[in-house]
Short mmCIF file of C-alpha atoms in Angstrom, two decimals:
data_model
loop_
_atom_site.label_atom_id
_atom_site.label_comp_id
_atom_site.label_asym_id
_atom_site.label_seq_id
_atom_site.Cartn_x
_atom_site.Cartn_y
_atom_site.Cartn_z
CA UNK A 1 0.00 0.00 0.00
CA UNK A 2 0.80 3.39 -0.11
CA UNK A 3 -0.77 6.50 1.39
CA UNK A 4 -0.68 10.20 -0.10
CA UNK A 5 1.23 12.70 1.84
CA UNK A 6 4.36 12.13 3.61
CA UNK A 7 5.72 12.18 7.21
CA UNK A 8 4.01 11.51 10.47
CA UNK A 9 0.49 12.59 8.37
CA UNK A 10 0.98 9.59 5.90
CA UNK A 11 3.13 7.32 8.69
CA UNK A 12 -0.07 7.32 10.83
CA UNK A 13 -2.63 6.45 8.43
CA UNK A 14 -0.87 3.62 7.03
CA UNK A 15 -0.61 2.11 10.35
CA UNK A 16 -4.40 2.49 10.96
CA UNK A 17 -5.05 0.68 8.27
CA UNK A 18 -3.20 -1.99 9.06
CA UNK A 19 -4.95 -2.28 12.31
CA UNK A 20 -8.10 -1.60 10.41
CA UNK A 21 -7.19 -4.73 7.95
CA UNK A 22 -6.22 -6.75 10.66
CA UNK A 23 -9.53 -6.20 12.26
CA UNK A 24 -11.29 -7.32 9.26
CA UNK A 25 -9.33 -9.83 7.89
CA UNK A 26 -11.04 -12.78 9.97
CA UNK A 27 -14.80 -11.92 8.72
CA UNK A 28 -13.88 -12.79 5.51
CA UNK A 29 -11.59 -14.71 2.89
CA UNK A 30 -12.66 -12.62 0.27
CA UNK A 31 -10.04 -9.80 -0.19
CA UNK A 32 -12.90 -7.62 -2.03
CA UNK A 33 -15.18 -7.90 0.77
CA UNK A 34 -12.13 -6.70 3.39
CA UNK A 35 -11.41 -3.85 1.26
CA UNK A 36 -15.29 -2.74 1.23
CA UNK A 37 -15.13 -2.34 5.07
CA UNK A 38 -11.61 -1.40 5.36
CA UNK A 39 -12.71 1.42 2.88
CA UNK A 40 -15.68 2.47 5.02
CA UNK A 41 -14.07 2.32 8.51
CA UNK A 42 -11.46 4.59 6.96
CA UNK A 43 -13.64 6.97 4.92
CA UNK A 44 -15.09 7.79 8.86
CA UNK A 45 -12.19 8.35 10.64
CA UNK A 46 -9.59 9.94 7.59
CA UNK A 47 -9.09 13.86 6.70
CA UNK A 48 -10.63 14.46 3.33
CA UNK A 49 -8.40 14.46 0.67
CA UNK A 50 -5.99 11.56 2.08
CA UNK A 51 -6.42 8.40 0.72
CA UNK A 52 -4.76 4.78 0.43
CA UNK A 53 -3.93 2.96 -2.45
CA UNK A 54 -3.50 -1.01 -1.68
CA UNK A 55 -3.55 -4.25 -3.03
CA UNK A 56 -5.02 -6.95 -0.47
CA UNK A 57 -4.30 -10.44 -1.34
CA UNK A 58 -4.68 -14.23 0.23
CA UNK A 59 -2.13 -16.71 -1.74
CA UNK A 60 -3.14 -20.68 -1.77
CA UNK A 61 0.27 -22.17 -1.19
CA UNK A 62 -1.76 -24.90 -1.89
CA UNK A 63 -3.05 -24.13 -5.16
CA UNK A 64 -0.65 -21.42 -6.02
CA UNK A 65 -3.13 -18.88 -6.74
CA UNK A 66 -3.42 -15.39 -5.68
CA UNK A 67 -6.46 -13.79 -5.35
CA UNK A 68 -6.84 -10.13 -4.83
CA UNK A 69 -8.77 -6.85 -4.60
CA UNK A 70 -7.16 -3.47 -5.43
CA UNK A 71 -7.99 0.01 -4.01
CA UNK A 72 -6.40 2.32 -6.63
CA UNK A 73 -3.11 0.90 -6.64
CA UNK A 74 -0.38 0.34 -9.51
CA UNK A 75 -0.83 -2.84 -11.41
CA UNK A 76 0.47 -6.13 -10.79
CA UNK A 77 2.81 -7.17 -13.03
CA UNK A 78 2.80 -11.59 -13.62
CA UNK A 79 5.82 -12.35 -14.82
CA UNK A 80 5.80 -16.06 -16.74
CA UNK A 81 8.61 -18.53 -16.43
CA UNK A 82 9.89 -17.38 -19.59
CA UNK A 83 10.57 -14.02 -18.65
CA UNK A 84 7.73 -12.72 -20.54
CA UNK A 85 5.81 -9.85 -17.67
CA UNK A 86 2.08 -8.41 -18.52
CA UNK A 87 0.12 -6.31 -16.18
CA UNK A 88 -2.86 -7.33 -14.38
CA UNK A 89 -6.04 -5.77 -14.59
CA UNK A 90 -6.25 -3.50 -12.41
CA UNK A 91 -9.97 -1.27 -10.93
CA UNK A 92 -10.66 -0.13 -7.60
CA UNK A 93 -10.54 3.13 -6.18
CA UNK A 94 -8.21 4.52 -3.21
CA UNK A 95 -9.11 4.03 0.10
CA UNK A 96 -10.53 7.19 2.01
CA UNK A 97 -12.07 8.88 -1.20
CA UNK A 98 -15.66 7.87 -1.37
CA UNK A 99 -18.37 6.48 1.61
CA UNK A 100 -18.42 3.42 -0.13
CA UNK A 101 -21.04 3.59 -3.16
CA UNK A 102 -18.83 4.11 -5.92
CA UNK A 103 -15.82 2.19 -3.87
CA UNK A 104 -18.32 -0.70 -3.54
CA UNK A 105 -19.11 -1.27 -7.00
CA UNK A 106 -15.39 -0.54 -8.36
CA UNK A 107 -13.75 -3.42 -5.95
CA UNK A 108 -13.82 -6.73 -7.11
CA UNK A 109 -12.16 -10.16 -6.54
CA UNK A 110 -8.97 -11.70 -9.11
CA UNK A 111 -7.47 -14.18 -9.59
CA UNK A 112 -4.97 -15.38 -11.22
CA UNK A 113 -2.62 -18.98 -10.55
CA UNK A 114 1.32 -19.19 -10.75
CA UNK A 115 2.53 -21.92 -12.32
CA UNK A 116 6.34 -23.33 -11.81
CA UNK A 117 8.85 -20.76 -12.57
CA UNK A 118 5.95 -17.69 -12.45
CA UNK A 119 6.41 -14.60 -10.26
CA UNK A 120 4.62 -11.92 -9.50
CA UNK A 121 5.79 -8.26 -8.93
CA UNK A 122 3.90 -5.39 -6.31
CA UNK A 123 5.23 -2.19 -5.77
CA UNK A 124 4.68 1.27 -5.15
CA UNK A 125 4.83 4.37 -7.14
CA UNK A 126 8.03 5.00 -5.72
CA UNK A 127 9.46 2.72 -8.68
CA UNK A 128 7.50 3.81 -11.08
CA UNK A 129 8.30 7.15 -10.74
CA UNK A 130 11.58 7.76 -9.77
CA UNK A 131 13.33 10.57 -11.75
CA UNK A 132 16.91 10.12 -13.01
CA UNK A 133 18.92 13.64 -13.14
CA UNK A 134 17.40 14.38 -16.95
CA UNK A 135 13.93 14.28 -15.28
CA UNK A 136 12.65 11.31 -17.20
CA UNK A 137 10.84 8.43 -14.98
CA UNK A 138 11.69 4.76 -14.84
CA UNK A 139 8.20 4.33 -15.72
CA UNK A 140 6.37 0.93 -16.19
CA UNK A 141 7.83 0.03 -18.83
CA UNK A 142 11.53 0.60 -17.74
CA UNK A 143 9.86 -2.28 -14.43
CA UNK A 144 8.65 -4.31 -17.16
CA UNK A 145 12.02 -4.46 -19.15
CA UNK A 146 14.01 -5.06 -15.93
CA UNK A 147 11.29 -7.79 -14.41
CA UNK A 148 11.84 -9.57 -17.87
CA UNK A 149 15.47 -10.32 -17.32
CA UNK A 150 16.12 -13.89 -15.86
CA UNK A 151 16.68 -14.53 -12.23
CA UNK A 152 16.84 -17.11 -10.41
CA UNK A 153 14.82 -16.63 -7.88
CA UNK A 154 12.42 -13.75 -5.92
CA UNK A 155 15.05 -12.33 -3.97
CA UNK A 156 17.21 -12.30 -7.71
CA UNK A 157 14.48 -10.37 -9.05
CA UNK A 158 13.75 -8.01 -6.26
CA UNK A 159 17.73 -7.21 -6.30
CA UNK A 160 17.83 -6.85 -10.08
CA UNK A 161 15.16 -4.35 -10.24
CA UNK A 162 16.29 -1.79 -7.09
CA UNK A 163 19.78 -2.05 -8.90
CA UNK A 164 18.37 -1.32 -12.48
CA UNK A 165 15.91 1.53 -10.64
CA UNK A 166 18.95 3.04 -8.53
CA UNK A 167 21.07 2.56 -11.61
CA UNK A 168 18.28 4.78 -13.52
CA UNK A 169 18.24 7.37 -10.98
CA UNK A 170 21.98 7.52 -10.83
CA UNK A 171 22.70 10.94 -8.82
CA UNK A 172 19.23 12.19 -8.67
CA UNK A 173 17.79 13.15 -5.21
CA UNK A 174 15.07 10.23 -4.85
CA UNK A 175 11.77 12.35 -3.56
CA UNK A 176 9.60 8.80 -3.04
CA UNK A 177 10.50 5.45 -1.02
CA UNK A 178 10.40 2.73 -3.12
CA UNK A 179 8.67 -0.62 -1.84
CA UNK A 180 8.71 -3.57 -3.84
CA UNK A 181 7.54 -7.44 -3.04
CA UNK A 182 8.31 -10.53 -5.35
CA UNK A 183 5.89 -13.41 -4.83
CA UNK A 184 7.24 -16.50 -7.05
CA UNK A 185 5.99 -20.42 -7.26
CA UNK A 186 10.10 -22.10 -6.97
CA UNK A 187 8.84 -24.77 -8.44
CA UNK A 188 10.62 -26.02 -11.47
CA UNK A 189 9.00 -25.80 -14.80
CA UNK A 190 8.44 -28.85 -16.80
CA UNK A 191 10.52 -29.08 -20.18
CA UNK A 192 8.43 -32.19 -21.80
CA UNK A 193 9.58 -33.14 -25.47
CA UNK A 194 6.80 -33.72 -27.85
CA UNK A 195 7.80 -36.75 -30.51
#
């Protein structure tokens, strides 16, 4: 997640709404549903004009799926076990913006299963957005050209991608943190031969 603002502003709301989440999180399994409260409990007690973006998610070791709600936050990007990396749909609005009729409606439940060798790439803004000294951004599709580059495995990835975002920036004061988690399935892809 990340919240608008900075300092102790933005450091306190994002801890409310963990406790908020927390709170919520044993009512239901359905990350959509969470969200729906979440949103409502905050819309009562936040300033107007601060808000929340956040992904919520439950992953199925089991299954190896991921299923998730988002509340006006950046894409996820799925990255396949053959380096190829698409975006997820994303809808939802931010938490803290609306009572809960249009954040309601705009909040739904996906889905989507990693198979052996897939990963799957959150982050904030912070990565997106980060300015080199030229004032151009890294932009999604300088993440989606450095999530394409093999790694071995999540920690690989993360690592590759601060380097090639700090590499980016070079010299440039950074004005946003950058917050980045790699979820991948270690399990080794099958390479079956067809006769």
């Amino acid at each position: 997640g990340d919240v608008s603002g900075k300092g102790m502003s933005a450091a306190f709301y994002i801890t409310l709404a963990k406790g908020v989440i927390l709170s919520q999180i044993q009512q239901s399994l359905s990350p959509a549903d969470v969200l729906c409260k979440v949103n409502k409990l905050l819309y009562d007690t936040m300033e107007r004009g601060k808000f929340i973006s956040l992904i919520y998610g439950v992953f199925n070791t089991a299954t190896m799926e991921f299923t998730y709600a988002q509340a006006g936050h950046n894409p996820i990007l799925h990255r396949k076990s053959d380096s190829s990396t698409e975006m997820l749909p994303a809808r939802g609005l931010a938490l803290g913006l609306d009572s809960g009729h249009v954040f309601n409606h705009a909040t739904t439940n996906h889905s989507v299963h990693l198979d052996a060798g897939d990963s799957l790439i959150l982050y904030t803004d912070g990565v997106t957005e980060a300015v080199n000294l030229s004032g151009e951004e890294f932009d999604i599709k300088g993440l989606l050209h450095s999530a394409g580059k093999n790694s071995a495995d999540s920690l690989a990835l993360l690592q590759a991608i601060i380097t090639d975002v700090q590499t980016f920036i070079g010299k440039a004061k950074q004005h946003d943190d950058i917050t980045l988690v790699v979820i991948k399935n270690n399990a080794q892809p099958s390479t079956s031969k067809q006769l």
